Structures are given as structure tokens and as C-alpha cells.
Amino acid sequence: LYQLAKRGMHVLGIDQYEPPHTLGSTHGETRITRQANGEGAAYTPLALRSYELWREEEAITKQELLTITGGLIVEDRDGAAFHGQSGFVERTAKVASEYNIAHQVLDATGIHAHSPLLKLKGNEIGYYEPNAGLLRPERIVQTQIALARALGAQVHTNECVTHVDVSGAGQATVVTAQGRYKAAKVVLAAGPWIGDLLGSALARNFAVYRQVIYWFKADEIERFQQGHFPFLIWIADKQEEFLSIFTVLNDSQPAVKLLTEEYVADTTPQTVNRAVAQAEISHMYNHFLANRVDGLRNECVQSAVCLYTNTADEHFVIDFHPQHPEIIVASPCSGHGFKHSAAIGEVIA
């Protein structure tokens, strides 16, 4: 929306809720970003350009959107695939070398030096990127909407798009309960609702998965704060053992954000269970934290549900609709897209 408005386009953004909200995939206080991407070298130019765009937006708004914390990826030598790629540390380091991105490849001793709170087995390998960091998703959404509005964009919130009609004459009509809006181009960036707008033939290529975010108390919160603790992506020997720990930012609540990734059963935004059970919280601590990370208490102070919309190969879908070139599909991003969103917006515009 912002990038289209920046180019002087007559543009309308429609959201069925009031963004930023907690019902999709752009909430949870922070999102990891890294310059080198083991998911594939094609993502790295998007990451680097997004860094530049976040900084441009910060200069305009005086809002901090990207905080550099350093990032550590730890992988068991027989680690499971992550975002569809095995050998993730090696792949990431290779991309970093190709793009001259500052990094270190570490053995268990080097990993311990960066993150002494981790309980390692000794066979791990690591990748450290000093210029990796955390994004503020809610703040970014607010900022980009405000910037778009300042440039003349219209924004309709609490208005649900039911479908898009294509006349075949180079024009599309976006239909909502409140009205019909004609456009030369329509960008569908609907996240987990994308299947509702594309129809079953295309929607079957995507699956929505429920993910849970947790915030646990720490014995000494400063040991997890920026300057002391880089964010962690820990790829274990089994996919279901994956763990991510986020740096506690100076203006964040005094609790450590953590998450795993689960792909057992798909769901929909309409039917997903948005409540987090005590059994899930207990399992998170007992199975993922007690034996792997020092300094965390068995005390969860907050939890939230987030939705990933995945393709079979865990890459993105950003393309013209196969039957209707008036429609650009800009979703899903398979759980690793927010870090690239600024550059993706520019590319689409």
C-alpha cells in the first residue's frame, strides 16, 4: 500500500479488521530478520533491500522499526530440514559469503561464547550474524499505513472482501459487504485468508498451521536482553524439536519470547483454536526449555496464537493469477516472509 502510494498510484487498502491486529501473522511484538537466508540465495536481495527501506521509514517517522541484536543459528550436525532446506547453517554461511555479509561459523565452543545459557550436546555447529535483528511488526504495520495515508491512499478497515470479479476487459472489481471497487490491478495479500479469495483449485496448494508464541519469566532478564543475548534459531535433529528464542529488547516487557513450529494438522483462520491451554504451556517448558536453556522459570506470563500459511516447498507465492493477470497474489510466505515484506511491497509496486 505504502509503496504504491509512494509512486502516486490511486490506491485503496481493505482489511476485514483494524490493523495491526492479532488474528493473522503480523503480531507478537517482534519478528526475526537476517540478511543471509539459507532458504535460498534469491531471498537475500529482498532482505538487504528491506533493511534499507526500514531505515528510510525510520528516518521519516522517527520510529524504531529494526533493532540490531545479532542472530545465532544453531544446528545439530544431523539437523532436520528448516523452511524446506537441510544443512541450513552451511547454506546460510554460503549465501553470506556470496553477498559479503559479516558472519562467523562456529563450533560448540564458539556457540557457547555467544550464548552461554544454552545446554549444548557438543556436536552442534553455528552461524552468527552480527547485523541480524528484530523487527516490530505492529509498529511497522501502523507506520506503513500512516505513510500511505499521508501520500493519499485510502484505507478501509473492518470491511471484509468477499470475492474479486474479473470482467475480462482488463479490470477487476473487489466486492465487499459495503461496496464494489473497480481497479486495474488487485493485490491479494491476505495471509491465511488467501484461500478464501482464490477458490479451491488454487487454495489446495496452501495450508494454514497454528503456531503458539510464549513469554516466560527469567531468573535474570538482563542475560536475555540486547547486548547480551542474540536471538536464537535452534534446529535440532527432529523438526518437532525446533526452538527459537528472541532477544528481549530494552523497551519490551521483562519476559523472554519463545516459539516452536508445528505442522501436524492444518487449520483455517475461522476454525483455529486461539486459546493456549495450560497443557501446551507445561509441555513447552518441560520439553523444550528445562533441559535446553538455563535461566528460564517455569512461569509463562503471556501466550498468543499465530498463523503460518505454507506452500508444499515452504517458499513464497508472489505472482500473477494464472487465469487473471489483473490479480497479483502476494501470499503465502510460509512463515518466513515478514522480514522481506518491505522489499516485496516495492517489487509489487
mmCIF file of C-alpha atoms in Angstrom:
data_model
loop_
_atom_site.group_PDB
_atom_site.id
_atom_site.type_symbol
_atom_site.label_atom_id
_atom_site.label_comp_id
_atom_site.label_asym_id
_atom_site.label_seq_id
_atom_site.Cartn_x
_atom_site.Cartn_y
_atom_site.Cartn_z
ATOM 1 C CA LEU A 1 0.000 0.000 0.000
ATOM 2 C CA TYR A 2 2.727 2.443 1.009
ATOM 3 C CA GLN A 3 4.932 1.684 -1.985
ATOM 4 C CA LEU A 4 2.028 2.097 -4.406
ATOM 5 C CA ALA A 5 1.042 5.396 -2.808
ATOM 6 C CA LYS A 6 4.682 6.469 -2.936
ATOM 7 C CA ARG A 7 4.531 6.093 -6.710
ATOM 8 C CA GLY A 8 1.470 8.315 -6.978
ATOM 9 C CA MET A 9 -0.981 5.498 -7.622
ATOM 10 C CA HIS A 10 -4.657 5.860 -6.770
ATOM 11 C CA VAL A 11 -4.767 3.046 -4.230
ATOM 12 C CA LEU A 12 -7.224 1.578 -1.740
ATOM 13 C CA GLY A 13 -6.291 -0.852 1.021
ATOM 14 C CA ILE A 14 -9.006 -3.024 2.581
ATOM 15 C CA ASP A 15 -8.737 -5.076 5.787
ATOM 16 C CA GLN A 16 -11.529 -7.013 7.435
ATOM 17 C CA TYR A 17 -10.172 -5.999 10.852
ATOM 18 C CA GLU A 18 -8.400 -2.963 12.312
ATOM 19 C CA PRO A 19 -4.677 -3.456 11.670
ATOM 20 C CA PRO A 20 -2.465 -4.122 13.439
ATOM 21 C CA HIS A 21 -4.415 -7.000 14.964
ATOM 22 C CA THR A 22 -3.688 -10.414 16.485
ATOM 23 C CA LEU A 23 -5.695 -12.628 14.148
ATOM 24 C CA GLY A 24 -3.218 -13.238 11.326
ATOM 25 C CA SER A 25 0.562 -13.363 11.048
ATOM 26 C CA THR A 26 1.810 -9.846 11.848
ATOM 27 C CA HIS A 27 1.747 -9.614 15.633
ATOM 28 C CA GLY A 28 3.700 -10.822 18.650
ATOM 29 C CA GLU A 29 5.868 -7.736 19.343
ATOM 30 C CA THR A 30 8.945 -8.870 17.386
ATOM 31 C CA ARG A 31 9.955 -10.733 14.230
ATOM 32 C CA ILE A 32 13.380 -12.092 13.394
ATOM 33 C CA THR A 33 15.237 -10.682 10.410
ATOM 34 C CA ARG A 34 18.584 -11.758 8.978
ATOM 35 C CA GLN A 35 20.477 -10.676 5.906
ATOM 36 C CA ALA A 36 21.755 -14.074 4.706
ATOM 37 C CA ASN A 37 18.986 -16.558 4.005
ATOM 38 C CA GLY A 38 19.587 -20.289 3.989
ATOM 39 C CA GLU A 39 16.132 -20.734 2.493
ATOM 40 C CA GLY A 40 17.668 -19.692 -0.824
ATOM 41 C CA ALA A 41 20.019 -17.049 -2.191
ATOM 42 C CA ALA A 42 17.117 -15.358 -4.011
ATOM 43 C CA TYR A 43 15.766 -14.123 -0.673
ATOM 44 C CA THR A 44 18.895 -12.260 0.352
ATOM 45 C CA PRO A 45 18.487 -9.264 -2.025
ATOM 46 C CA LEU A 46 14.974 -8.870 -0.606
ATOM 47 C CA ALA A 47 16.343 -8.928 2.933
ATOM 48 C CA LEU A 48 19.078 -6.399 2.177
ATOM 49 C CA ARG A 49 16.668 -4.050 0.413
ATOM 50 C CA SER A 50 14.168 -4.394 3.256
ATOM 51 C CA TYR A 51 16.868 -3.265 5.698
ATOM 52 C CA GLU A 52 17.310 -0.109 3.610
ATOM 53 C CA LEU A 53 13.581 0.528 3.447
ATOM 54 C CA TRP A 54 13.077 0.057 7.202
ATOM 55 C CA ARG A 55 15.809 2.645 7.790
ATOM 56 C CA GLU A 56 14.216 5.056 5.300
ATOM 57 C CA GLU A 57 10.880 4.735 7.083
ATOM 58 C CA GLU A 58 12.569 5.218 10.456
ATOM 59 C CA ALA A 59 14.124 8.447 9.202
ATOM 60 C CA ILE A 60 10.718 9.743 8.106
ATOM 61 C CA THR A 61 8.733 8.720 11.178
ATOM 62 C CA LYS A 62 11.366 8.770 13.963
ATOM 63 C CA GLN A 63 10.079 5.325 14.976
ATOM 64 C CA GLU A 64 12.464 2.428 15.616
ATOM 65 C CA LEU A 65 11.367 -0.434 13.374
ATOM 66 C CA LEU A 66 14.524 -2.566 13.219
ATOM 67 C CA THR A 67 16.761 -3.259 16.206
ATOM 68 C CA ILE A 68 20.120 -4.924 15.593
ATOM 69 C CA THR A 69 20.646 -7.674 18.166
ATOM 70 C CA GLY A 70 22.838 -10.190 16.400
ATOM 71 C CA GLY A 71 21.442 -13.555 15.453
ATOM 72 C CA LEU A 72 22.621 -17.094 16.148
ATOM 73 C CA ILE A 73 21.539 -20.181 14.226
ATOM 74 C CA VAL A 74 22.424 -23.457 15.944
ATOM 75 C CA GLU A 75 22.084 -26.767 14.164
ATOM 76 C CA ASP A 76 22.711 -30.327 15.231
ATOM 77 C CA ARG A 77 25.129 -31.830 12.725
ATOM 78 C CA ASP A 78 22.322 -34.153 11.657
ATOM 79 C CA GLY A 79 19.742 -31.390 11.948
ATOM 80 C CA ALA A 80 16.298 -31.626 10.412
ATOM 81 C CA ALA A 81 15.226 -29.509 7.467
ATOM 82 C CA PHE A 82 14.255 -25.919 8.269
ATOM 83 C CA HIS A 83 11.989 -23.939 5.946
ATOM 84 C CA GLY A 84 12.367 -26.755 3.449
ATOM 85 C CA GLN A 85 16.181 -26.795 3.480
ATOM 86 C CA SER A 86 18.575 -29.235 5.139
ATOM 87 C CA GLY A 87 22.105 -28.188 6.075
ATOM 88 C CA PHE A 88 20.741 -24.779 6.986
ATOM 89 C CA VAL A 89 23.846 -23.397 8.706
ATOM 90 C CA GLU A 90 26.070 -24.350 5.781
ATOM 91 C CA ARG A 91 23.604 -22.898 3.276
ATOM 92 C CA THR A 92 23.300 -19.661 5.238
ATOM 93 C CA ALA A 93 27.063 -19.263 5.549
ATOM 94 C CA LYS A 94 27.492 -19.859 1.820
ATOM 95 C CA VAL A 95 24.968 -17.139 0.985
ATOM 96 C CA ALA A 96 26.616 -14.778 3.483
ATOM 97 C CA SER A 97 29.979 -15.296 1.790
ATOM 98 C CA GLU A 98 28.493 -14.700 -1.664
ATOM 99 C CA TYR A 99 26.976 -11.380 -0.562
ATOM 100 C CA ASN A 100 29.848 -10.288 1.704
ATOM 101 C CA ILE A 101 27.609 -10.346 4.772
ATOM 102 C CA ALA A 102 29.523 -10.302 8.055
ATOM 103 C CA HIS A 103 29.244 -13.656 9.812
ATOM 104 C CA GLN A 104 31.020 -16.351 11.773
ATOM 105 C CA VAL A 105 30.734 -20.131 11.514
ATOM 106 C CA LEU A 106 31.043 -21.671 14.962
ATOM 107 C CA ASP A 107 31.662 -24.950 16.716
ATOM 108 C CA ALA A 108 30.092 -25.732 20.085
ATOM 109 C CA THR A 109 32.730 -23.686 21.916
ATOM 110 C CA GLY A 110 32.019 -20.642 19.761
ATOM 111 C CA ILE A 111 28.280 -21.086 20.198
ATOM 112 C CA HIS A 112 28.717 -21.177 23.971
ATOM 113 C CA ALA A 113 30.734 -17.955 23.850
ATOM 114 C CA HIS A 114 27.815 -16.148 22.195
ATOM 115 C CA SER A 115 25.043 -17.864 24.191
ATOM 116 C CA PRO A 116 26.332 -19.411 27.428
ATOM 117 C CA LEU A 117 22.778 -20.139 28.592
ATOM 118 C CA LEU A 118 22.294 -22.898 26.018
ATOM 119 C CA LYS A 119 22.724 -26.513 27.117
ATOM 120 C CA LEU A 120 24.628 -27.991 24.204
ATOM 121 C CA LYS A 121 25.454 -31.610 23.402
ATOM 122 C CA GLY A 122 28.790 -30.648 21.861
ATOM 123 C CA ASN A 123 28.160 -31.717 18.270
ATOM 124 C CA GLU A 124 26.381 -28.540 17.178
ATOM 125 C CA ILE A 125 27.504 -26.112 14.504
ATOM 126 C CA GLY A 126 26.517 -22.468 14.483
ATOM 127 C CA TYR A 127 26.184 -19.383 12.331
ATOM 128 C CA TYR A 128 26.402 -15.934 13.900
ATOM 129 C CA GLU A 129 25.358 -12.793 12.024
ATOM 130 C CA PRO A 130 26.144 -9.588 13.934
ATOM 131 C CA ASN A 131 23.788 -7.405 11.866
ATOM 132 C CA ALA A 132 20.743 -9.623 12.225
ATOM 133 C CA GLY A 133 17.987 -8.268 14.410
ATOM 134 C CA LEU A 134 14.351 -7.942 15.336
ATOM 135 C CA LEU A 135 11.533 -6.085 13.619
ATOM 136 C CA ARG A 136 8.492 -4.566 15.361
ATOM 137 C CA PRO A 137 5.563 -5.913 13.319
ATOM 138 C CA GLU A 138 2.724 -3.946 14.893
ATOM 139 C CA ARG A 139 4.703 -0.728 14.730
ATOM 140 C CA ILE A 140 5.668 -1.399 11.110
ATOM 141 C CA VAL A 141 2.064 -2.037 10.091
ATOM 142 C CA GLN A 142 0.931 1.174 11.789
ATOM 143 C CA THR A 143 3.793 3.159 10.273
ATOM 144 C CA GLN A 144 3.262 1.972 6.719
ATOM 145 C CA ILE A 145 -0.479 2.592 6.858
ATOM 146 C CA ALA A 146 0.145 6.100 8.196
ATOM 147 C CA LEU A 147 2.736 6.798 5.491
ATOM 148 C CA ALA A 148 0.391 5.506 2.791
ATOM 149 C CA ARG A 149 -2.460 7.676 4.057
ATOM 150 C CA ALA A 150 -0.195 10.716 4.135
ATOM 151 C CA LEU A 151 0.506 10.118 0.445
ATOM 152 C CA GLY A 152 -3.180 9.935 -0.420
ATOM 153 C CA ALA A 153 -4.006 6.244 -0.070
ATOM 154 C CA GLN A 154 -7.469 5.309 1.126
ATOM 155 C CA VAL A 155 -7.737 2.674 3.855
ATOM 156 C CA HIS A 156 -10.959 0.833 4.656
ATOM 157 C CA THR A 157 -10.858 -1.200 7.867
ATOM 158 C CA ASN A 158 -13.450 -3.537 9.364
ATOM 159 C CA GLU A 159 -14.569 -4.287 5.810
ATOM 160 C CA CYS A 160 -14.343 -7.853 4.545
ATOM 161 C CA VAL A 161 -13.587 -8.668 0.910
ATOM 162 C CA THR A 162 -15.878 -11.498 -0.181
ATOM 163 C CA HIS A 163 -14.537 -12.020 -3.684
ATOM 164 C CA VAL A 164 -12.963 -10.407 -6.719
ATOM 165 C CA ASP A 165 -14.822 -10.277 -10.036
ATOM 166 C CA VAL A 166 -12.801 -10.132 -13.239
ATOM 167 C CA SER A 167 -14.613 -8.811 -16.285
ATOM 168 C CA GLY A 168 -12.045 -9.912 -18.825
ATOM 169 C CA ALA A 169 -11.664 -6.328 -20.042
ATOM 170 C CA GLY A 170 -8.509 -5.576 -18.094
ATOM 171 C CA GLN A 171 -10.391 -4.593 -14.985
ATOM 172 C CA ALA A 172 -11.254 -6.255 -11.689
ATOM 173 C CA THR A 173 -13.937 -5.474 -9.124
ATOM 174 C CA VAL A 174 -13.311 -6.013 -5.430
ATOM 175 C CA VAL A 175 -16.563 -6.910 -3.702
ATOM 176 C CA THR A 176 -17.264 -6.358 -0.012
ATOM 177 C CA ALA A 177 -20.438 -6.223 2.070
ATOM 178 C CA GLN A 178 -20.169 -2.431 1.961
ATOM 179 C CA GLY A 179 -19.447 -1.858 -1.696
ATOM 180 C CA ARG A 180 -17.819 -2.674 -5.025
ATOM 181 C CA TYR A 181 -14.493 -1.150 -6.062
ATOM 182 C CA LYS A 182 -13.170 -1.238 -9.617
ATOM 183 C CA ALA A 183 -9.422 -1.450 -10.176
ATOM 184 C CA ALA A 184 -6.928 -2.008 -12.953
ATOM 185 C CA LYS A 185 -4.917 -4.256 -10.618
ATOM 186 C CA VAL A 186 -5.721 -6.054 -7.379
ATOM 187 C CA VAL A 187 -3.036 -7.270 -4.966
ATOM 188 C CA LEU A 188 -4.209 -10.119 -2.744
ATOM 189 C CA ALA A 189 -2.021 -10.063 0.369
ATOM 190 C CA ALA A 190 -4.495 -11.888 2.581
ATOM 191 C CA GLY A 191 -2.208 -14.238 4.500
ATOM 192 C CA PRO A 192 -4.177 -17.174 5.937
ATOM 193 C CA TRP A 193 -7.365 -15.927 4.247
ATOM 194 C CA ILE A 194 -5.813 -16.166 0.785
ATOM 195 C CA GLY A 195 -7.526 -19.462 0.014
ATOM 196 C CA ASP A 196 -10.953 -17.924 0.585
ATOM 197 C CA LEU A 197 -10.275 -15.426 -2.201
ATOM 198 C CA LEU A 198 -8.571 -17.719 -4.704
ATOM 199 C CA GLY A 199 -11.032 -20.621 -4.728
ATOM 200 C CA SER A 200 -10.466 -24.289 -4.028
ATOM 201 C CA ALA A 201 -8.453 -25.110 -7.162
ATOM 202 C CA LEU A 202 -5.623 -22.803 -6.083
ATOM 203 C CA ALA A 203 -6.243 -22.867 -2.332
ATOM 204 C CA ARG A 204 -5.394 -26.574 -2.149
ATOM 205 C CA ASN A 205 -1.761 -25.602 -2.767
ATOM 206 C CA PHE A 206 -1.649 -23.812 0.589
ATOM 207 C CA ALA A 207 -2.001 -24.984 4.183
ATOM 208 C CA VAL A 208 -2.549 -22.882 7.305
ATOM 209 C CA TYR A 209 -0.880 -24.006 10.537
ATOM 210 C CA ARG A 210 -1.472 -22.892 14.104
ATOM 211 C CA GLN A 211 1.671 -21.737 15.905
ATOM 212 C CA VAL A 212 1.963 -20.672 19.542
ATOM 213 C CA ILE A 213 4.177 -17.918 20.946
ATOM 214 C CA TYR A 214 5.125 -17.924 24.634
ATOM 215 C CA TRP A 215 6.682 -15.417 27.008
ATOM 216 C CA PHE A 216 8.437 -16.905 30.063
ATOM 217 C CA LYS A 217 9.986 -15.167 33.023
ATOM 218 C CA ALA A 218 13.748 -15.351 33.516
ATOM 219 C CA ASP A 219 15.876 -15.514 36.656
ATOM 220 C CA GLU A 220 17.943 -12.593 35.362
ATOM 221 C CA ILE A 221 16.192 -10.895 32.477
ATOM 222 C CA GLU A 222 19.264 -8.839 31.566
ATOM 223 C CA ARG A 223 21.006 -12.043 30.442
ATOM 224 C CA PHE A 224 18.455 -12.274 27.616
ATOM 225 C CA GLN A 225 18.476 -8.583 26.696
ATOM 226 C CA GLN A 226 20.045 -6.926 23.671
ATOM 227 C CA GLY A 227 23.772 -6.618 24.072
ATOM 228 C CA HIS A 228 23.888 -9.896 25.982
ATOM 229 C CA PHE A 229 21.807 -12.393 24.031
ATOM 230 C CA PRO A 230 21.490 -12.673 20.233
ATOM 231 C CA PHE A 231 18.230 -14.147 19.017
ATOM 232 C CA LEU A 232 18.411 -17.900 18.583
ATOM 233 C CA ILE A 233 17.176 -20.254 15.879
ATOM 234 C CA TRP A 234 17.880 -23.811 17.095
ATOM 235 C CA ILE A 235 17.444 -26.554 14.501
ATOM 236 C CA ALA A 236 17.502 -29.911 16.277
ATOM 237 C CA ASP A 237 17.784 -33.390 14.789
ATOM 238 C CA LYS A 238 13.983 -33.611 14.588
ATOM 239 C CA GLN A 239 11.771 -30.930 13.082
ATOM 240 C CA GLU A 240 9.411 -31.057 16.054
ATOM 241 C CA GLU A 241 12.335 -30.112 18.356
ATOM 242 C CA PHE A 242 12.863 -26.722 16.677
ATOM 243 C CA LEU A 243 13.160 -23.812 19.108
ATOM 244 C CA SER A 244 13.514 -20.075 18.663
ATOM 245 C CA ILE A 245 14.336 -17.602 21.440
ATOM 246 C CA PHE A 246 14.027 -13.865 20.902
ATOM 247 C CA THR A 247 16.270 -11.183 22.328
ATOM 248 C CA VAL A 248 14.497 -9.102 24.965
ATOM 249 C CA LEU A 249 14.556 -5.526 23.702
ATOM 250 C CA ASN A 250 15.147 -2.657 26.092
ATOM 251 C CA ASP A 251 11.574 -1.385 25.775
ATOM 252 C CA SER A 252 9.930 -4.822 25.777
ATOM 253 C CA GLN A 253 8.131 -6.467 28.648
ATOM 254 C CA PRO A 254 10.523 -8.263 31.065
ATOM 255 C CA ALA A 255 9.876 -11.737 29.711
ATOM 256 C CA VAL A 256 11.539 -13.973 27.114
ATOM 257 C CA LYS A 257 9.620 -14.693 23.918
ATOM 258 C CA LEU A 258 9.941 -18.230 22.568
ATOM 259 C CA LEU A 259 8.314 -20.374 19.931
ATOM 260 C CA THR A 260 8.436 -23.722 18.210
ATOM 261 C CA GLU A 261 6.954 -24.694 14.858
ATOM 262 C CA GLU A 262 4.294 -27.379 14.462
ATOM 263 C CA TYR A 263 2.971 -28.796 11.209
ATOM 264 C CA VAL A 264 0.841 -31.677 12.456
ATOM 265 C CA ALA A 265 -2.613 -30.593 11.307
ATOM 266 C CA ASP A 266 -3.704 -27.693 9.153
ATOM 267 C CA THR A 267 -6.488 -25.318 10.095
ATOM 268 C CA THR A 268 -8.276 -22.187 8.919
ATOM 269 C CA PRO A 269 -8.477 -18.664 10.363
ATOM 270 C CA GLN A 270 -12.168 -19.263 11.013
ATOM 271 C CA THR A 271 -11.793 -22.556 12.910
ATOM 272 C CA VAL A 272 -8.380 -22.300 14.586
ATOM 273 C CA ASN A 273 -8.250 -22.636 18.360
ATOM 274 C CA ARG A 274 -6.934 -19.266 19.500
ATOM 275 C CA ALA A 275 -6.768 -20.239 23.172
ATOM 276 C CA VAL A 276 -3.496 -21.635 24.541
ATOM 277 C CA ALA A 277 -4.060 -24.458 27.028
ATOM 278 C CA GLN A 278 -2.109 -24.893 30.234
ATOM 279 C CA ALA A 279 -1.031 -28.300 28.936
ATOM 280 C CA GLU A 280 0.652 -26.592 25.966
ATOM 281 C CA ILE A 281 2.460 -24.178 28.273
ATOM 282 C CA SER A 282 3.649 -27.002 30.526
ATOM 283 C CA HIS A 283 4.838 -29.014 27.534
ATOM 284 C CA MET A 284 6.736 -26.022 26.195
ATOM 285 C CA TYR A 285 8.660 -25.603 29.421
ATOM 286 C CA ASN A 286 9.217 -29.257 30.297
ATOM 287 C CA HIS A 287 10.061 -30.496 26.814
ATOM 288 C CA PHE A 288 11.767 -27.528 25.150
ATOM 289 C CA LEU A 289 13.215 -25.327 27.875
ATOM 290 C CA ALA A 290 14.045 -27.174 31.090
ATOM 291 C CA ASN A 291 16.747 -29.329 29.508
ATOM 292 C CA ARG A 292 17.978 -26.930 26.817
ATOM 293 C CA VAL A 293 18.167 -23.401 28.249
ATOM 294 C CA ASP A 294 19.384 -22.142 31.623
ATOM 295 C CA GLY A 295 17.862 -19.180 33.391
ATOM 296 C CA LEU A 296 14.191 -19.541 32.456
ATOM 297 C CA ARG A 297 11.490 -20.003 35.060
ATOM 298 C CA ASN A 298 8.508 -22.296 34.714
ATOM 299 C CA GLU A 299 6.274 -19.235 34.643
ATOM 300 C CA CYS A 300 4.549 -18.203 31.422
ATOM 301 C CA VAL A 301 3.224 -14.649 31.610
ATOM 302 C CA GLN A 302 1.713 -14.405 28.126
ATOM 303 C CA SER A 303 0.919 -16.535 25.095
ATOM 304 C CA ALA A 304 -0.544 -15.937 21.653
ATOM 305 C CA VAL A 305 -1.563 -17.858 18.556
ATOM 306 C CA CYS A 306 -0.085 -17.002 15.161
ATOM 307 C CA LEU A 307 -0.894 -18.480 11.745
ATOM 308 C CA TYR A 308 1.607 -19.663 9.137
ATOM 309 C CA THR A 309 0.381 -20.132 5.578
ATOM 310 C CA ASN A 310 2.670 -22.611 3.832
ATOM 311 C CA THR A 311 3.296 -23.984 0.382
ATOM 312 C CA ALA A 312 4.448 -27.569 -0.114
ATOM 313 C CA ASP A 313 8.067 -26.497 -0.687
ATOM 314 C CA GLU A 314 7.916 -23.768 2.024
ATOM 315 C CA HIS A 315 8.763 -20.994 -0.438
ATOM 316 C CA PHE A 316 6.668 -17.930 -1.325
ATOM 317 C CA VAL A 317 3.921 -17.367 -3.867
ATOM 318 C CA ILE A 318 4.252 -13.902 -5.395
ATOM 319 C CA ASP A 319 2.894 -13.956 -8.923
ATOM 320 C CA PHE A 320 0.097 -13.038 -11.267
ATOM 321 C CA HIS A 321 -3.047 -15.127 -11.004
ATOM 322 C CA PRO A 322 -2.731 -17.884 -13.649
ATOM 323 C CA GLN A 323 -6.086 -17.014 -15.259
ATOM 324 C CA HIS A 324 -6.439 -13.339 -14.379
ATOM 325 C CA PRO A 325 -3.420 -11.051 -14.897
ATOM 326 C CA GLU A 326 -5.357 -8.244 -13.212
ATOM 327 C CA ILE A 327 -4.779 -10.052 -9.905
ATOM 328 C CA ILE A 328 -1.395 -10.294 -8.183
ATOM 329 C CA VAL A 329 -1.101 -12.924 -5.464
ATOM 330 C CA ALA A 330 1.284 -11.823 -2.698
ATOM 331 C CA SER A 331 0.900 -14.640 -0.217
ATOM 332 C CA PRO A 332 1.641 -17.105 1.292
ATOM 333 C CA CYS A 333 5.147 -16.701 2.654
ATOM 334 C CA SER A 334 5.450 -19.986 4.563
ATOM 335 C CA GLY A 335 6.259 -18.494 7.948
ATOM 336 C CA HIS A 336 9.372 -16.555 6.928
ATOM 337 C CA GLY A 337 8.066 -13.618 4.929
ATOM 338 C CA PHE A 338 7.697 -10.637 7.223
ATOM 339 C CA LYS A 339 11.420 -9.828 7.134
ATOM 340 C CA HIS A 340 11.115 -9.364 3.360
ATOM 341 C CA SER A 341 7.797 -7.527 3.314
ATOM 342 C CA ALA A 342 9.165 -4.025 2.720
ATOM 343 C CA ALA A 343 11.057 -5.080 -0.405
ATOM 344 C CA ILE A 344 8.223 -7.303 -1.618
ATOM 345 C CA GLY A 345 5.913 -4.298 -1.450
ATOM 346 C CA GLU A 346 8.378 -2.314 -3.540
ATOM 347 C CA VAL A 347 8.725 -5.104 -6.110
ATOM 348 C CA ILE A 348 4.970 -5.464 -6.490
ATOM 349 C CA ALA A 349 4.508 -1.699 -6.829
#
